[in-house]
Amino acid sequence: MAKVKKIVKSITIDADKCNGCKACEVICSSWHATPRYSSNNPARSRIRIVRLPLKDIYLPVYAGEYTEAECTGRDKYIIDGKEYNECDFCRASCPSRALFHEPDSGLPLKCDMCEETPALEKPKCVEWCLAEALIYVEKEEEVEENEQPKLGDVEIGIGAMIDKYGLQQVLDTVARMAKP
Amino acid sequence: MRYGEIGFDLEVDLSRGSIDRVDTDPNDTKLYLGGLGTNAKIMWDRVPPETEPFSEDNLLIFSTGLLCGTAAPGCNRTIVTTISPQTKLVAYSMMGGFWAPELKYAGYDKLIIRGKSEDLVYLWISNDKVEIRDASHLKGMGATETSEAIRKELDDPDIQVAAIGLAGENRVFYASIEQGRSSASRGGIGAVMGDKGLKAVAVRGTKDINIADPAKYMELCNDVLKYIKWREDHPIKGVPPILQGLGSPQEMAIVDEEWHTTNFTWGNSRTRRKDFWTHEIEQKWKETQENVRTRLISCHNCPMKCGATISVPGLPTYMMKCYSKLTYTMAAYSDLDFGFKIAQKATEYGLDGFSAPQAMAFGLELLEAGILTKDDFPGMPDDNEGRFFWLIEKIVRREGIGDYLADGTYWAARRIGKGAEKYDHNTIKKHEQLPLKLGMLNPVYYLMYSTGEKINITQIEGQFPQEPFATRELREEFVKDWIQVPDEKFKKYYVDWEPRGEMSNPYYPTVEASCEIVDWMEKMHYIDDSLGMCAGLSSFPLKPPYHIHNYPDFITAATGIKMDKDELWQAATRTRTLMRALNVRRGMRRADDKPPEDHWRKRFPDLEKQLLDQYYKLKGFNDQGIPTKESLVQLELGYVAEEFEEKGIYVNG
């Protein structure tokens, strides 16, 4: 299969610089509100800070893929004398925790790097982090052509509903709700 | 739907054990904004003047500000209002941190506590679910310890907790309410919380705050953020390091303490040590601070780093901000290492960092003077530091002499008698002040000290420089980009102000100009306290990002309430006047509006009288400092005038 060049976007997290202000959570939830900026609620943010001030743990994590099953990871990491859970570093929206789920519906949240047209210079959380704990990185990578199309928010959401309730119940519900 | 604010308060009666969600009147938002403004209205309506601080009828209001929890950077203050056990007037202490935004995300603008619980309880607010829970297992625990215990018990590290320590439980008149890196310390509000049998309030919220004009609001927020960044790169030259930037004074970042240690007073606000700061001290203190400071930390949605995590070897970790690292240090004539150690205890016990060290130094002065004797301090060690550690334990438990000192210097002096009264020399309206004694009267500061309803200078001052720059050229340079002034005349007042000669203190700024300057500074604080904005980004530092010209747009875009500069000025005037009216109704008069007698060596009784007269006139108060009927009616506070007339307050003075 042919290889094509593609821009891969990521955020490098300099956790030593984070001071736990949650500006990233605030601006993320505002940006993703509909209409844009019309509400603010860090519980809807796609970036969250694992914040344990007395243990000096400040770890921004941004939401990755939705997963239907929880994993077996229960390991502990000790770094510079501070104990982290394996989960603290994990970006998955998974059933074992409330993180990266819409607070009302429980639907998964995923970071989309604030994609829009025209493109932003950098994601909003990076722009609002004056502490420079979040660093936006664009890398050019060669990937296989015919990559699966990227899923949008709605598809991810419906996928999660199907996992939870089964395809038939979701179809029935949509059909019922679509009736005038 | 309401915008910016939620439109619901949470009412909890601890006597009856009832919990209610109550909708609020949008018209009150227009008139009083929110935060302190609407707290004042509630205090007026529901706390009659005869209410004792420690009674079931006293309310303890935890309020968010109108813009708290929105995207506006730095808008995170909790405004706590109650009747102070120390001043017997209205106290409105505030704290930053994360608590207020969390309450708003939980779906409430305010938490209003009334009544008293027989047993120690804590409140758990999780969105619509609110519980009064047993706190007997938390009794006697430190404030930080309590917060951690509650987070563990409820199994969520994101819960925000406001708690009292032993000082609050034992109703020490200067007990604070602690909340992680922040505290609401002044006025003894922690004692009221303790009296209500309320150990802590834990909050978690996952709901939305809605914005009326999202695009416009975000544009304003982005402008502020850009300006903060610019201002970080452009510190004000020619002022001490702690006054150059934004935020509250950067005590955790900065180690150069020449200004505080040589200008502020040591002991019971007595001695100025002009030669204290040396190279050796600087090196030693730098080492001390850098050794214990783990990280500089922020409040909710604020890029400033005014706080720090402090880990003194052998002691539990705690968080600190601003000036408390020096208040114990200087009261005990000790050093910074001691300051960090005793502040750890004070934070867990929940004590105000201004009043507590002064009360201790005051007690030791009375011992030296022979008014108290060794028998009053049984078992107290001989060294300075040891004596302070001994006293703090006695005070928070109200044991022996500690029971006297726990009421603060004013009440302790009167209870001890034997001439102790004259050692209570640094209070205003029975409340301990910054340890500062100066030479020449400053007319602007005279007014702020005398008349401020907060009874705390740092919550009144700001904006206008504390001193004139040395030359006219420098002053002209300073005013060039001074966009924050409400009127161009303030630039002239500053440019014309000289360090010496005819155009200097105490006769310049003139009486009129002084009153106008105070009016401006005070107004900005009232606006901040109603919006929930940190003074560190608005009313306190020089050339801040928020000011009278952009605030109206913030309010309109957030709430949809049409607001221009004049209307906002009027709303702030209304709240300022209502706060005065609350205290007037509780008996405060002109005779109470005065600074500590020895604050300045050079005093000017005639000038001071003129200043106070003119200030009252500008504020619409009569010569007793009582808001006149005309000014009240004009401010839509006619109900206040009616009650004043009914109670004969105008007639009897």
mmCIF file of C-alpha atoms in Angstrom, chain B residues 223-543:
data_model
loop_
_atom_site.group_PDB
_atom_site.id
_atom_site.type_symbol
_atom_site.label_atom_id
_atom_site.label_comp_id
_atom_site.label_asym_id
_atom_site.label_seq_id
_atom_site.Cartn_x
_atom_site.Cartn_y
_atom_site.Cartn_z
ATOM 1 C CA ASP B 223 -7.684 40.617 25.714
ATOM 2 C CA VAL B 224 -7.198 40.325 29.466
ATOM 3 C CA LEU B 225 -4.992 37.271 29.096
ATOM 4 C CA LYS B 226 -2.866 39.027 26.483
ATOM 5 C CA TYR B 227 -2.507 42.064 28.699
ATOM 6 C CA ILE B 228 -1.464 39.909 31.684
ATOM 7 C CA LYS B 229 1.252 38.369 29.552
ATOM 8 C CA TRP B 230 2.397 41.794 28.366
ATOM 9 C CA ARG B 231 2.342 43.173 31.883
ATOM 10 C CA GLU B 232 4.446 40.220 33.122
ATOM 11 C CA ASP B 233 7.115 41.285 30.639
ATOM 12 C CA HIS B 234 6.787 44.960 31.589
ATOM 13 C CA PRO B 235 7.125 45.345 35.367
ATOM 14 C CA ILE B 236 6.670 48.859 36.742
ATOM 15 C CA LYS B 237 10.051 50.374 37.347
ATOM 16 C CA GLY B 238 10.887 52.468 40.383
ATOM 17 C CA VAL B 239 8.726 50.654 42.953
ATOM 18 C CA PRO B 240 9.758 47.821 45.326
ATOM 19 C CA PRO B 241 9.876 44.374 43.650
ATOM 20 C CA ILE B 242 6.672 43.156 45.322
ATOM 21 C CA LEU B 243 4.705 46.065 43.798
ATOM 22 C CA GLN B 244 6.060 45.809 40.246
ATOM 23 C CA GLY B 245 3.872 43.077 38.838
ATOM 24 C CA LEU B 246 0.340 41.772 38.981
ATOM 25 C CA GLY B 247 -1.194 39.364 41.466
ATOM 26 C CA SER B 248 -1.106 39.675 45.177
ATOM 27 C CA PRO B 249 2.382 40.714 46.311
ATOM 28 C CA GLN B 250 4.668 37.939 45.041
ATOM 29 C CA GLU B 251 5.824 36.849 48.471
ATOM 30 C CA MET B 252 6.332 33.226 47.488
ATOM 31 C CA ALA B 253 8.452 33.981 44.429
ATOM 32 C CA ILE B 254 10.420 36.926 45.757
ATOM 33 C CA VAL B 255 12.992 36.636 48.514
ATOM 34 C CA ASP B 256 14.013 40.304 48.579
ATOM 35 C CA GLU B 257 12.226 41.384 51.765
ATOM 36 C CA GLU B 258 14.078 44.623 52.392
ATOM 37 C CA TRP B 259 10.929 46.666 51.941
ATOM 38 C CA HIS B 260 8.776 44.742 54.438
ATOM 39 C CA THR B 261 11.475 44.075 57.035
ATOM 40 C CA THR B 262 12.709 47.658 57.180
ATOM 41 C CA ASN B 263 9.436 49.544 56.712
ATOM 42 C CA PHE B 264 7.037 47.371 58.693
ATOM 43 C CA THR B 265 7.258 47.084 62.451
ATOM 44 C CA TRP B 266 8.429 44.150 64.581
ATOM 45 C CA GLY B 267 7.007 42.805 67.843
ATOM 46 C CA ASN B 268 3.583 44.123 68.811
ATOM 47 C CA SER B 269 3.883 46.554 65.903
ATOM 48 C CA ARG B 270 6.568 48.530 67.739
ATOM 49 C CA THR B 271 10.053 48.584 66.305
ATOM 50 C CA ARG B 272 11.264 49.579 62.888
ATOM 51 C CA ARG B 273 14.589 47.912 62.091
ATOM 52 C CA LYS B 274 15.982 50.055 59.321
ATOM 53 C CA ASP B 275 19.318 48.203 59.317
ATOM 54 C CA PHE B 276 17.855 44.718 59.472
ATOM 55 C CA TRP B 277 18.238 43.695 55.869
ATOM 56 C CA THR B 278 21.820 42.679 55.108
ATOM 57 C CA HIS B 279 23.491 40.568 52.501
ATOM 58 C CA GLU B 280 23.885 37.719 55.002
ATOM 59 C CA ILE B 281 20.179 37.793 55.893
ATOM 60 C CA GLU B 282 19.273 37.860 52.230
ATOM 61 C CA GLN B 283 21.406 34.772 51.534
ATOM 62 C CA LYS B 284 20.071 32.918 54.548
ATOM 63 C CA TRP B 285 16.409 33.720 53.828
ATOM 64 C CA LYS B 286 16.818 32.850 50.171
ATOM 65 C CA GLU B 287 18.137 29.447 51.166
ATOM 66 C CA THR B 288 15.343 28.945 53.710
ATOM 67 C CA GLN B 289 12.607 29.838 51.240
ATOM 68 C CA GLU B 290 13.984 27.841 48.347
ATOM 69 C CA ASN B 291 14.458 24.801 50.573
ATOM 70 C CA VAL B 292 10.864 24.643 51.756
ATOM 71 C CA ARG B 293 9.070 25.889 48.642
ATOM 72 C CA THR B 294 8.099 22.933 46.482
ATOM 73 C CA ARG B 295 6.161 24.721 43.779
ATOM 74 C CA LEU B 296 4.503 28.032 42.979
ATOM 75 C CA ILE B 297 0.776 27.487 42.545
ATOM 76 C CA SER B 298 -2.285 29.256 41.194
ATOM 77 C CA CYS B 299 -5.940 29.716 41.993
ATOM 78 C CA HIS B 300 -8.735 28.629 39.642
ATOM 79 C CA ASN B 301 -8.227 29.865 36.088
ATOM 80 C CA CYS B 302 -5.503 32.353 36.897
ATOM 81 C CA PRO B 303 -2.058 32.519 35.303
ATOM 82 C CA MET B 304 -0.521 34.229 38.334
ATOM 83 C CA LYS B 305 1.354 32.089 40.829
ATOM 84 C CA CYS B 306 0.812 33.881 44.129
ATOM 85 C CA GLY B 307 0.813 30.788 46.332
ATOM 86 C CA ALA B 308 3.237 28.006 47.062
ATOM 87 C CA THR B 309 3.357 24.509 48.454
ATOM 88 C CA ILE B 310 5.547 24.556 51.541
ATOM 89 C CA SER B 311 7.241 21.430 52.897
ATOM 90 C CA VAL B 312 9.311 22.076 55.983
ATOM 91 C CA PRO B 313 11.333 18.940 56.792
ATOM 92 C CA GLY B 314 9.604 17.056 59.602
ATOM 93 C CA LEU B 315 6.293 18.917 59.252
ATOM 94 C CA PRO B 316 3.204 18.160 57.146
ATOM 95 C CA THR B 317 3.021 19.948 53.802
ATOM 96 C CA TYR B 318 0.808 23.025 53.593
ATOM 97 C CA MET B 319 0.106 25.874 51.223
ATOM 98 C CA MET B 320 0.811 29.533 51.709
ATOM 99 C CA LYS B 321 0.359 32.843 49.981
ATOM 100 C CA CYS B 322 1.255 36.443 50.393
ATOM 101 C CA TYR B 323 2.523 37.919 53.597
ATOM 102 C CA SER B 324 1.963 35.400 56.407
ATOM 103 C CA LYS B 325 5.541 34.155 56.072
ATOM 104 C CA LEU B 326 6.621 37.427 57.691
ATOM 105 C CA THR B 327 3.902 38.277 60.210
ATOM 106 C CA TYR B 328 4.951 35.641 62.779
ATOM 107 C CA THR B 329 8.622 36.113 61.919
ATOM 108 C CA MET B 330 8.450 39.818 62.666
ATOM 109 C CA ALA B 331 6.108 39.613 65.652
ATOM 110 C CA ALA B 332 8.590 37.238 67.339
ATOM 111 C CA TYR B 333 11.753 39.115 66.260
ATOM 112 C CA SER B 334 12.772 35.833 64.678
ATOM 113 C CA ASP B 335 13.700 34.668 61.212
ATOM 114 C CA LEU B 336 12.080 33.191 58.143
ATOM 115 C CA ASP B 337 12.710 29.576 59.109
ATOM 116 C CA PHE B 338 10.585 30.098 62.220
ATOM 117 C CA GLY B 339 7.966 31.888 60.102
ATOM 118 C CA PHE B 340 7.476 28.885 57.832
ATOM 119 C CA LYS B 341 7.353 26.482 60.778
ATOM 120 C CA ILE B 342 4.764 28.295 62.856
ATOM 121 C CA ALA B 343 2.670 29.141 59.792
ATOM 122 C CA GLN B 344 2.223 25.396 59.291
ATOM 123 C CA LYS B 345 0.583 25.157 62.716
ATOM 124 C CA ALA B 346 -1.394 28.355 62.192
ATOM 125 C CA THR B 347 -2.765 27.054 58.883
ATOM 126 C CA GLU B 348 -3.910 23.766 60.407
ATOM 127 C CA TYR B 349 -5.403 25.546 63.423
ATOM 128 C CA GLY B 350 -7.001 28.111 61.106
ATOM 129 C CA LEU B 351 -5.771 31.471 62.393
ATOM 130 C CA ASP B 352 -5.601 34.904 60.782
ATOM 131 C CA GLY B 353 -1.966 35.727 59.976
ATOM 132 C CA PHE B 354 -2.344 39.396 60.956
ATOM 133 C CA SER B 355 -4.238 39.169 64.237
ATOM 134 C CA ALA B 356 -2.747 35.998 65.720
ATOM 135 C CA PRO B 357 0.930 37.061 65.842
ATOM 136 C CA GLN B 358 -0.047 40.492 67.147
ATOM 137 C CA ALA B 359 -2.150 39.024 69.944
ATOM 138 C CA MET B 360 0.805 36.852 70.941
ATOM 139 C CA ALA B 361 3.315 39.711 70.836
ATOM 140 C CA PHE B 362 0.838 41.828 72.799
ATOM 141 C CA GLY B 363 0.616 39.157 75.523
ATOM 142 C CA LEU B 364 4.395 39.039 75.801
ATOM 143 C CA GLU B 365 4.593 42.841 76.044
ATOM 144 C CA LEU B 366 2.167 42.749 78.957
ATOM 145 C CA LEU B 367 4.422 40.190 80.632
ATOM 146 C CA GLU B 368 7.450 42.435 80.141
ATOM 147 C CA ALA B 369 5.515 45.418 81.454
ATOM 148 C CA GLY B 370 4.512 43.513 84.582
ATOM 149 C CA ILE B 371 0.797 43.762 83.828
ATOM 150 C CA LEU B 372 0.810 40.004 83.424
ATOM 151 C CA THR B 373 3.143 37.834 85.470
ATOM 152 C CA LYS B 374 5.034 34.587 84.999
ATOM 153 C CA ASP B 375 2.180 32.820 86.747
ATOM 154 C CA ASP B 376 -0.032 33.715 83.801
ATOM 155 C CA PHE B 377 2.324 31.777 81.505
ATOM 156 C CA PRO B 378 2.984 28.547 83.390
ATOM 157 C CA GLY B 379 5.494 26.320 81.642
ATOM 158 C CA MET B 380 6.262 28.767 78.841
ATOM 159 C CA PRO B 381 9.807 28.337 77.462
ATOM 160 C CA ASP B 382 12.228 31.284 77.563
ATOM 161 C CA ASP B 383 13.251 31.545 73.933
ATOM 162 C CA ASN B 384 11.321 33.763 71.529
ATOM 163 C CA GLU B 385 10.289 31.008 69.177
ATOM 164 C CA GLY B 386 9.385 28.647 72.007
ATOM 165 C CA ARG B 387 7.175 31.295 73.570
ATOM 166 C CA PHE B 388 5.224 31.740 70.331
ATOM 167 C CA PHE B 389 4.784 28.001 69.862
ATOM 168 C CA TRP B 390 3.574 27.777 73.470
ATOM 169 C CA LEU B 391 1.140 30.670 73.044
ATOM 170 C CA ILE B 392 -0.412 29.390 69.839
ATOM 171 C CA GLU B 393 -1.372 26.127 71.595
ATOM 172 C CA LYS B 394 -2.956 28.024 74.498
ATOM 173 C CA ILE B 395 -4.877 30.362 72.202
ATOM 174 C CA VAL B 396 -6.442 27.762 69.943
ATOM 175 C CA ARG B 397 -7.532 25.771 73.009
ATOM 176 C CA ARG B 398 -8.556 28.890 74.947
ATOM 177 C CA GLU B 399 -6.528 27.677 77.902
ATOM 178 C CA GLY B 400 -5.436 30.092 80.644
ATOM 179 C CA ILE B 401 -4.016 33.305 79.195
ATOM 180 C CA GLY B 402 -4.842 31.896 75.757
ATOM 181 C CA ASP B 403 -8.522 32.400 76.501
ATOM 182 C CA TYR B 404 -7.907 36.144 76.904
ATOM 183 C CA LEU B 405 -5.640 36.492 73.896
ATOM 184 C CA ALA B 406 -8.073 34.491 71.755
ATOM 185 C CA ASP B 407 -10.399 37.518 71.777
ATOM 186 C CA GLY B 408 -7.766 39.722 70.115
ATOM 187 C CA THR B 409 -5.851 42.648 71.577
ATOM 188 C CA TYR B 410 -8.821 44.982 72.057
ATOM 189 C CA TRP B 411 -11.035 42.669 74.096
ATOM 190 C CA ALA B 412 -8.094 41.017 75.890
ATOM 191 C CA ALA B 413 -6.790 44.414 77.016
ATOM 192 C CA ARG B 414 -10.167 45.378 78.460
ATOM 193 C CA ARG B 415 -10.592 42.057 80.217
ATOM 194 C CA ILE B 416 -7.076 42.144 81.669
ATOM 195 C CA GLY B 417 -7.273 45.833 82.660
ATOM 196 C CA LYS B 418 -4.453 47.269 84.818
ATOM 197 C CA GLY B 419 -3.425 49.591 82.010
ATOM 198 C CA ALA B 420 -3.301 46.881 79.346
ATOM 199 C CA GLU B 421 -5.513 49.069 77.161
ATOM 200 C CA LYS B 422 -2.655 51.216 76.003
ATOM 201 C CA TYR B 423 -0.839 48.161 74.617
ATOM 202 C CA ASP B 424 -3.779 47.629 72.286
ATOM 203 C CA HIS B 425 -2.436 50.324 69.997
ATOM 204 C CA ASN B 426 -2.778 48.864 66.519
ATOM 205 C CA THR B 427 -6.480 48.188 66.092
ATOM 206 C CA ILE B 428 -9.193 49.929 64.133
ATOM 207 C CA LYS B 429 -12.727 49.176 65.251
ATOM 208 C CA LYS B 430 -11.302 46.451 67.560
ATOM 209 C CA HIS B 431 -9.526 44.705 64.662
ATOM 210 C CA GLU B 432 -5.737 44.251 64.390
ATOM 211 C CA GLN B 433 -4.100 46.110 61.499
ATOM 212 C CA LEU B 434 -0.976 45.755 59.387
ATOM 213 C CA PRO B 435 2.095 46.281 61.572
ATOM 214 C CA LEU B 436 3.060 49.639 60.127
ATOM 215 C CA LYS B 437 4.046 52.887 61.836
ATOM 216 C CA LEU B 438 5.046 55.887 59.752
ATOM 217 C CA GLY B 439 6.119 59.497 59.998
ATOM 218 C CA MET B 440 4.164 61.924 57.864
ATOM 219 C CA LEU B 441 0.388 61.631 57.538
ATOM 220 C CA ASN B 442 -0.727 60.551 54.074
ATOM 221 C CA PRO B 443 -4.192 62.014 53.446
ATOM 222 C CA VAL B 444 -5.308 59.251 51.087
ATOM 223 C CA TYR B 445 -4.258 56.524 53.503
ATOM 224 C CA TYR B 446 -5.769 58.437 56.417
ATOM 225 C CA LEU B 447 -9.163 58.166 54.753
ATOM 226 C CA MET B 448 -8.786 54.553 53.695
ATOM 227 C CA TYR B 449 -7.731 53.425 57.150
ATOM 228 C CA SER B 450 -10.439 55.435 58.872
ATOM 229 C CA THR B 451 -13.457 54.721 56.731
ATOM 230 C CA GLY B 452 -12.973 51.352 55.060
ATOM 231 C CA GLU B 453 -15.819 48.991 55.867
ATOM 232 C CA LYS B 454 -13.449 46.035 55.402
ATOM 233 C CA ILE B 455 -11.309 47.462 58.220
ATOM 234 C CA ASN B 456 -8.270 46.151 56.398
ATOM 235 C CA ILE B 457 -6.065 48.411 54.308
ATOM 236 C CA THR B 458 -5.033 45.860 51.700
ATOM 237 C CA GLN B 459 -8.654 45.517 50.735
ATOM 238 C CA ILE B 460 -9.047 49.228 50.141
ATOM 239 C CA GLU B 461 -5.763 50.425 48.660
ATOM 240 C CA GLY B 462 -4.304 49.936 45.206
ATOM 241 C CA GLN B 463 -4.394 51.555 41.760
ATOM 242 C CA PHE B 464 -3.007 54.926 42.819
ATOM 243 C CA PRO B 465 0.716 54.679 43.695
ATOM 244 C CA GLN B 466 1.541 54.742 47.389
ATOM 245 C CA GLU B 467 4.231 57.370 46.866
ATOM 246 C CA PRO B 468 5.104 59.848 44.118
ATOM 247 C CA PHE B 469 8.065 59.044 41.898
ATOM 248 C CA ALA B 470 11.042 61.336 42.574
ATOM 249 C CA THR B 471 10.784 63.554 39.493
ATOM 250 C CA ARG B 472 8.023 65.053 37.415
ATOM 251 C CA GLU B 473 9.508 63.408 34.302
ATOM 252 C CA LEU B 474 9.189 59.964 35.854
ATOM 253 C CA ARG B 475 5.627 60.696 36.903
ATOM 254 C CA GLU B 476 4.750 61.944 33.425
ATOM 255 C CA GLU B 477 6.214 58.755 32.021
ATOM 256 C CA PHE B 478 4.128 56.681 34.452
ATOM 257 C CA VAL B 479 0.804 58.251 33.457
ATOM 258 C CA LYS B 480 1.387 57.889 29.708
ATOM 259 C CA ASP B 481 -0.184 54.441 29.425
ATOM 260 C CA TRP B 482 -2.342 54.729 32.538
ATOM 261 C CA ILE B 483 -5.554 53.653 30.847
ATOM 262 C CA GLN B 484 -7.157 52.447 34.087
ATOM 263 C CA VAL B 485 -7.987 55.924 35.436
ATOM 264 C CA PRO B 486 -11.727 56.627 35.504
ATOM 265 C CA ASP B 487 -11.006 60.248 34.662
ATOM 266 C CA GLU B 488 -8.019 62.153 33.250
ATOM 267 C CA LYS B 489 -7.851 64.340 36.362
ATOM 268 C CA PHE B 490 -6.231 61.491 38.307
ATOM 269 C CA LYS B 491 -3.183 61.705 36.050
ATOM 270 C CA LYS B 492 -2.802 65.358 36.986
ATOM 271 C CA TYR B 493 -3.146 64.571 40.696
ATOM 272 C CA TYR B 494 -0.296 62.133 40.371
ATOM 273 C CA VAL B 495 1.991 64.203 38.146
ATOM 274 C CA ASP B 496 1.664 67.214 40.471
ATOM 275 C CA TRP B 497 2.339 65.162 43.609
ATOM 276 C CA GLU B 498 5.874 65.792 44.922
ATOM 277 C CA PRO B 499 7.873 63.806 47.472
ATOM 278 C CA ARG B 500 8.708 67.031 49.332
ATOM 279 C CA GLY B 501 7.670 70.691 49.495
ATOM 280 C CA GLU B 502 4.293 72.358 49.089
ATOM 281 C CA MET B 503 2.862 69.764 46.728
ATOM 282 C CA SER B 504 3.490 66.847 49.048
ATOM 283 C CA ASN B 505 1.837 65.062 51.996
ATOM 284 C CA PRO B 506 -0.101 65.953 54.036
ATOM 285 C CA TYR B 507 -1.587 68.910 52.084
ATOM 286 C CA TYR B 508 -1.270 67.372 48.663
ATOM 287 C CA PRO B 509 -3.148 65.583 47.200
ATOM 288 C CA THR B 510 -5.696 68.212 48.269
ATOM 289 C CA VAL B 511 -8.670 67.282 50.423
ATOM 290 C CA GLU B 512 -10.923 67.051 47.346
ATOM 291 C CA ALA B 513 -8.388 65.084 45.319
ATOM 292 C CA SER B 514 -7.702 62.704 48.212
ATOM 293 C CA CYS B 515 -11.389 61.928 48.544
ATOM 294 C CA GLU B 516 -11.724 61.292 44.820
ATOM 295 C CA ILE B 517 -8.673 59.009 44.796
ATOM 296 C CA VAL B 518 -10.045 57.011 47.726
ATOM 297 C CA ASP B 519 -13.441 56.855 46.067
ATOM 298 C CA TRP B 520 -11.918 55.370 42.918
ATOM 299 C CA MET B 521 -9.801 52.766 44.730
ATOM 300 C CA GLU B 522 -12.627 51.789 47.023
ATOM 301 C CA LYS B 523 -15.097 51.458 44.136
ATOM 302 C CA MET B 524 -12.819 49.063 42.295
ATOM 303 C CA HIS B 525 -12.608 46.841 45.369
ATOM 304 C CA TYR B 526 -16.395 46.851 45.747
ATOM 305 C CA ILE B 527 -16.773 45.866 42.091
ATOM 306 C CA ASP B 528 -14.198 43.073 42.434
ATOM 307 C CA ASP B 529 -15.843 41.779 45.604
ATOM 308 C CA SER B 530 -19.206 41.669 43.879
ATOM 309 C CA LEU B 531 -17.932 40.023 40.692
ATOM 310 C CA GLY B 532 -15.658 37.604 42.577
ATOM 311 C CA MET B 533 -12.574 38.951 40.858
ATOM 312 C CA CYS B 534 -9.231 38.699 42.603
ATOM 313 C CA ALA B 535 -7.984 42.128 43.667
ATOM 314 C CA GLY B 536 -4.573 40.966 42.456
ATOM 315 C CA LEU B 537 -5.716 41.383 38.855
ATOM 316 C CA SER B 538 -7.821 44.450 39.420
ATOM 317 C CA SER B 539 -8.092 46.815 42.354
ATOM 318 C CA PHE B 540 -4.797 46.103 44.117
ATOM 319 C CA PRO B 541 -1.812 46.320 41.728
ATOM 320 C CA LEU B 542 -0.677 49.204 39.573
ATOM 321 C CA LYS B 543 -2.020 49.155 36.002
#
